[in-house]
mmCIF file of C-alpha atoms in Angstrom:
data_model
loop_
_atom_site.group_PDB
_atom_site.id
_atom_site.type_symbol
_atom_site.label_atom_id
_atom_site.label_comp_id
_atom_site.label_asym_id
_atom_site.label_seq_id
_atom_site.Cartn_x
_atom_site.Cartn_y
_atom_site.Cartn_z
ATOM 1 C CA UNK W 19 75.433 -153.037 5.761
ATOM 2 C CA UNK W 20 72.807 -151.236 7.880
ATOM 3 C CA UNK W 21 74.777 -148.167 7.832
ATOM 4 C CA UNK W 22 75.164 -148.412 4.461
ATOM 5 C CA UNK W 23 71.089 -148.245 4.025
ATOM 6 C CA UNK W 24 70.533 -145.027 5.924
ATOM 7 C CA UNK W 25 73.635 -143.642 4.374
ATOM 8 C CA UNK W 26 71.715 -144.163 1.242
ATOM 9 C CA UNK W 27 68.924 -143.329 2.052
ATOM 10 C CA UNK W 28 70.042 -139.955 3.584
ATOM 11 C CA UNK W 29 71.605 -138.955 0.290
ATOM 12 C CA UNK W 30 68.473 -140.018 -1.641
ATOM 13 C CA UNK W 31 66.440 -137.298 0.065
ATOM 14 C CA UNK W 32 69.502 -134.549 -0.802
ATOM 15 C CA UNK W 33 69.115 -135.681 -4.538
ATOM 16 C CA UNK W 34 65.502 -135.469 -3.950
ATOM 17 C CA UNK W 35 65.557 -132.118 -2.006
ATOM 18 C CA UNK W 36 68.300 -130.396 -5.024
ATOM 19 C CA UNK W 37 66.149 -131.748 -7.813
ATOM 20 C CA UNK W 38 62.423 -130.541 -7.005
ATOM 21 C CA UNK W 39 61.358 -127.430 -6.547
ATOM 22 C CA UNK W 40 62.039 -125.130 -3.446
ATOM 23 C CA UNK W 41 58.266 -125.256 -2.357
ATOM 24 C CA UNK W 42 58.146 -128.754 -2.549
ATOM 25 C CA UNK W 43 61.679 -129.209 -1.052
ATOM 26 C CA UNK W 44 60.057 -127.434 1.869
ATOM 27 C CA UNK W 45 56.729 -129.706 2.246
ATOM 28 C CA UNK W 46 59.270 -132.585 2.308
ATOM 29 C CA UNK W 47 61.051 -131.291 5.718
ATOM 30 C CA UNK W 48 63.980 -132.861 4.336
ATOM 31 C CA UNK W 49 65.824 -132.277 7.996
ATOM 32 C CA UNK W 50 63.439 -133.770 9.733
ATOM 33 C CA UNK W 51 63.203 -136.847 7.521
ATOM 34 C CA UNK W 52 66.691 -137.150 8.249
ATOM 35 C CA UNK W 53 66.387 -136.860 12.064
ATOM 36 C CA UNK W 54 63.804 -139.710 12.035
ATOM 37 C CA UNK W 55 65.532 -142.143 10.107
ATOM 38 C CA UNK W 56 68.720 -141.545 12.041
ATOM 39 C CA UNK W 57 66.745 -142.513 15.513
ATOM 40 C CA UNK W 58 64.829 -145.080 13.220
ATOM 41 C CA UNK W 59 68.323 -146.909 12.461
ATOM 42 C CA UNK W 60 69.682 -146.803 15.921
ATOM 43 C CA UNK W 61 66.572 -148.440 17.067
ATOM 44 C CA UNK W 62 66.652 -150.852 14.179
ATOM 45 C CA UNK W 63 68.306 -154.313 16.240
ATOM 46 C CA UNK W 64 65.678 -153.421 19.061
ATOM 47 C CA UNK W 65 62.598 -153.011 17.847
ATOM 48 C CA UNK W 66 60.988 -154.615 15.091
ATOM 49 C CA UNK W 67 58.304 -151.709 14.546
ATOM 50 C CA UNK W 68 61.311 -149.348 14.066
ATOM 51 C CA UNK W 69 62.815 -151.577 11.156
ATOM 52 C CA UNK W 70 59.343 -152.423 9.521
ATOM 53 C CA UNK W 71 58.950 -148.361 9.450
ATOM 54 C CA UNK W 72 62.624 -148.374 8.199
ATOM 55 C CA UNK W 73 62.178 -150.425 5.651
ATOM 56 C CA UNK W 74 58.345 -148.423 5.034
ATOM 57 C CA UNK W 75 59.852 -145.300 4.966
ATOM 58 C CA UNK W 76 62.918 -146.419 2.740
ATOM 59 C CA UNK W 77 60.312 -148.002 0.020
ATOM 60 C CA UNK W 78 58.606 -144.761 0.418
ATOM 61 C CA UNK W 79 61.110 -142.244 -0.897
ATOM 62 C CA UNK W 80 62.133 -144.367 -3.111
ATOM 63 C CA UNK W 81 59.336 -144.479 -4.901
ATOM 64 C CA UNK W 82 59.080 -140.731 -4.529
ATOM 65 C CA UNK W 83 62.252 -140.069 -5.739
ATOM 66 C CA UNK W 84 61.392 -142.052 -8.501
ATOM 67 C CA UNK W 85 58.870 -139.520 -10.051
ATOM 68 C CA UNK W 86 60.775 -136.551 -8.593
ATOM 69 C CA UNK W 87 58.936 -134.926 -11.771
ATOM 70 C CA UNK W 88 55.157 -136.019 -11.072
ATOM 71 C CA UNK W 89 55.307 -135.593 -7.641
ATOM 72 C CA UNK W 90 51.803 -135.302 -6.236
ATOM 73 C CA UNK W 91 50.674 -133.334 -2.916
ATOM 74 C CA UNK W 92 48.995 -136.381 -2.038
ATOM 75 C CA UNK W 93 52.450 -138.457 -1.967
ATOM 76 C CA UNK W 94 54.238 -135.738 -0.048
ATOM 77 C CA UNK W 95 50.704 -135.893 2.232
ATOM 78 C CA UNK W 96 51.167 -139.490 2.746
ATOM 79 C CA UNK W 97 55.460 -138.783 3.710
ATOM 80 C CA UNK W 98 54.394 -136.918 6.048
ATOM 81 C CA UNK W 99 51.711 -139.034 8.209
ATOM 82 C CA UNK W 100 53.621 -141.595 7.566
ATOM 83 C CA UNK W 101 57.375 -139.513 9.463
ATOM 84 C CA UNK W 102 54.685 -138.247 11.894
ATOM 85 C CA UNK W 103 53.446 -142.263 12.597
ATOM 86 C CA UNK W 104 56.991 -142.655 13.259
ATOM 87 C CA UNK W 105 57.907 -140.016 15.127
ATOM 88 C CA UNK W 106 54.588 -141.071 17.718
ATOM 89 C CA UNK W 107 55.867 -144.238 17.878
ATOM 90 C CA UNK W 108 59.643 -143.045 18.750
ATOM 91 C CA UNK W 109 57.897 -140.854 21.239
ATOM 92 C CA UNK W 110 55.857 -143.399 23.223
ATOM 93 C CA UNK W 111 58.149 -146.303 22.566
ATOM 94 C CA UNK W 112 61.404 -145.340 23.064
ATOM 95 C CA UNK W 113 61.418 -141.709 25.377
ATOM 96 C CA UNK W 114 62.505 -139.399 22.618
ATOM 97 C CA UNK W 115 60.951 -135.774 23.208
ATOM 98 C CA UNK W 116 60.635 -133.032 20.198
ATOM 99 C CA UNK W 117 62.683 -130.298 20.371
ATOM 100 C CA UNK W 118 61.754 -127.211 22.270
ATOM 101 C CA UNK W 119 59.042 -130.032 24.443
ATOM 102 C CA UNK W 120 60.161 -129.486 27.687
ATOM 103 C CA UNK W 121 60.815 -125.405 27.624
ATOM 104 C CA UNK W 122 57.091 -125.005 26.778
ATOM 105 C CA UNK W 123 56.290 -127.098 29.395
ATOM 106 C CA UNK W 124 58.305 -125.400 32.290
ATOM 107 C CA UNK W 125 57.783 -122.043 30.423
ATOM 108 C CA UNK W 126 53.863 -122.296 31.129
ATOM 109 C CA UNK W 127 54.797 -124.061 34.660
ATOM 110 C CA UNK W 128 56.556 -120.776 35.263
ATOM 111 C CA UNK W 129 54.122 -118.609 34.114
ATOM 112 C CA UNK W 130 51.612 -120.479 36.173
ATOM 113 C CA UNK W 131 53.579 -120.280 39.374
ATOM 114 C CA UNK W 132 54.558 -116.573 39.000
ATOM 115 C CA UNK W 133 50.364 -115.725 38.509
ATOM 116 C CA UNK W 134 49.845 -117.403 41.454
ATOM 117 C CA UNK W 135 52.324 -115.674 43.599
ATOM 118 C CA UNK W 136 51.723 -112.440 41.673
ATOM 119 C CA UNK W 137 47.611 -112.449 42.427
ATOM 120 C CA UNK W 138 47.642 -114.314 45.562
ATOM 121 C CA UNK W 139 50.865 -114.479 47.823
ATOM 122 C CA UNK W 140 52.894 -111.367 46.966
ATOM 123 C CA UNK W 141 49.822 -109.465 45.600
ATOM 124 C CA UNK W 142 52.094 -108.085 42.450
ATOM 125 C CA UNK W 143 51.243 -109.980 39.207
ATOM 126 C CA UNK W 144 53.610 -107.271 37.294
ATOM 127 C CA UNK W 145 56.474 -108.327 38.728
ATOM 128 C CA UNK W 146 56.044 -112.030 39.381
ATOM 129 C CA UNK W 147 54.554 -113.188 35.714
ATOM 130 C CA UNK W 148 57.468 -112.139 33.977
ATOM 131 C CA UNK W 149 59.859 -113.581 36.785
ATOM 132 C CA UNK W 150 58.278 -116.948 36.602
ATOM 133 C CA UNK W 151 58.235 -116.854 32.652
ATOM 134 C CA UNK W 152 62.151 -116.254 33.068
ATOM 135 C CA UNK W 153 62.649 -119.233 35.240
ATOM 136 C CA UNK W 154 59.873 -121.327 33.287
ATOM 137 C CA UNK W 155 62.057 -121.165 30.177
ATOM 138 C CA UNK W 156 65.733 -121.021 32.271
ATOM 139 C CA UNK W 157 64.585 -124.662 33.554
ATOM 140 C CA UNK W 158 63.247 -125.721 30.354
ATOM 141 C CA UNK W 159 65.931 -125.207 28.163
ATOM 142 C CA UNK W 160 68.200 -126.402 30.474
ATOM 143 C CA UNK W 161 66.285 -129.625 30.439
ATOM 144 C CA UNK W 162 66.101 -129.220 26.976
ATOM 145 C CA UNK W 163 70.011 -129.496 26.224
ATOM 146 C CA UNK W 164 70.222 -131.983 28.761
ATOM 147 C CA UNK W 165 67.903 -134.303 26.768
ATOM 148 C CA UNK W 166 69.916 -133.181 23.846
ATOM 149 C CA UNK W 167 73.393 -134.163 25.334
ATOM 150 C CA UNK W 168 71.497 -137.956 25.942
ATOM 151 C CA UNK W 169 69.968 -137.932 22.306
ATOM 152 C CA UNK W 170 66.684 -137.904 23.404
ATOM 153 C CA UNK W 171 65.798 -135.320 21.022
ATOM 154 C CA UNK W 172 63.929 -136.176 17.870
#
């Protein structure tokens, strides 16, 4: 039954996304809707914030879809505070990270750590910048598609 419901709702926002215009199909970040109600669902039986924003975000696009034709910015505004809400909560609730979060972290770790030795150890910032910026974002997006592997990844 659950399924069924994010099934639905999953092909509601394809309708949606085929029958309004490009631009708007665009301000609706369609694939990231998606995303979110797919981590939404699997957090449904253990969380009761995660199925009262289910069921939120499910009224929501109905209701949207519903005047596909008078579709205001200020409904597609509201969408999107409301999947960004969400996407807080499955961040601080439940672990998940966005994508790309932990290359920019080790990428400006990296780029940190190679100044350093550049200016004050080695005494060669042209060579040790870019060196750390290589590992920086080697580490990170290793860490990256291990978090991805787990389904940690919004």
């Amino acid at each position: 039954m659950e399924n069924h419901r994010m099934d639905q709702l999953i092909s509601m926002l394809k309708e949606l996304e085929g029958i309004v215009e490009e631009e708007t199909a665009k301000k609706l970040e369609v694939k990231k809707c998606n995303r979110i109600i797919q981590k939404l669902h699997s957090f449904i039986t253990d969380c009761e914030i995660c199925e009262q924003y289910f069921n939120d975000l499910e009224s929501r696009i109905i209701r949207i879809r519903d005047k596909e034709v008078q579709l205001t910015m200020g409904e597609i505004d509201q969408l999107k505070q409301e999947i960004d809400h969400i996407s807080t909560h499955l961040q601080e609730e439940h672990k998940l990270v966005s994508s790309g979060y932990y290359l920019s972290i080790y990428m400006t770790m990296g780029m940190s750590l190679g100044v350093v030795l550049g200016l004050l150890v080695l005494d060669n910032i042209a060579l040790w910048l870019p060196l750390g910026f290589g590992i920086g974002i080697t580490v990170g997006a290793a860490i990256d598609a291990d978090a991805e592997k787990k389904g940690m990844v919004l």
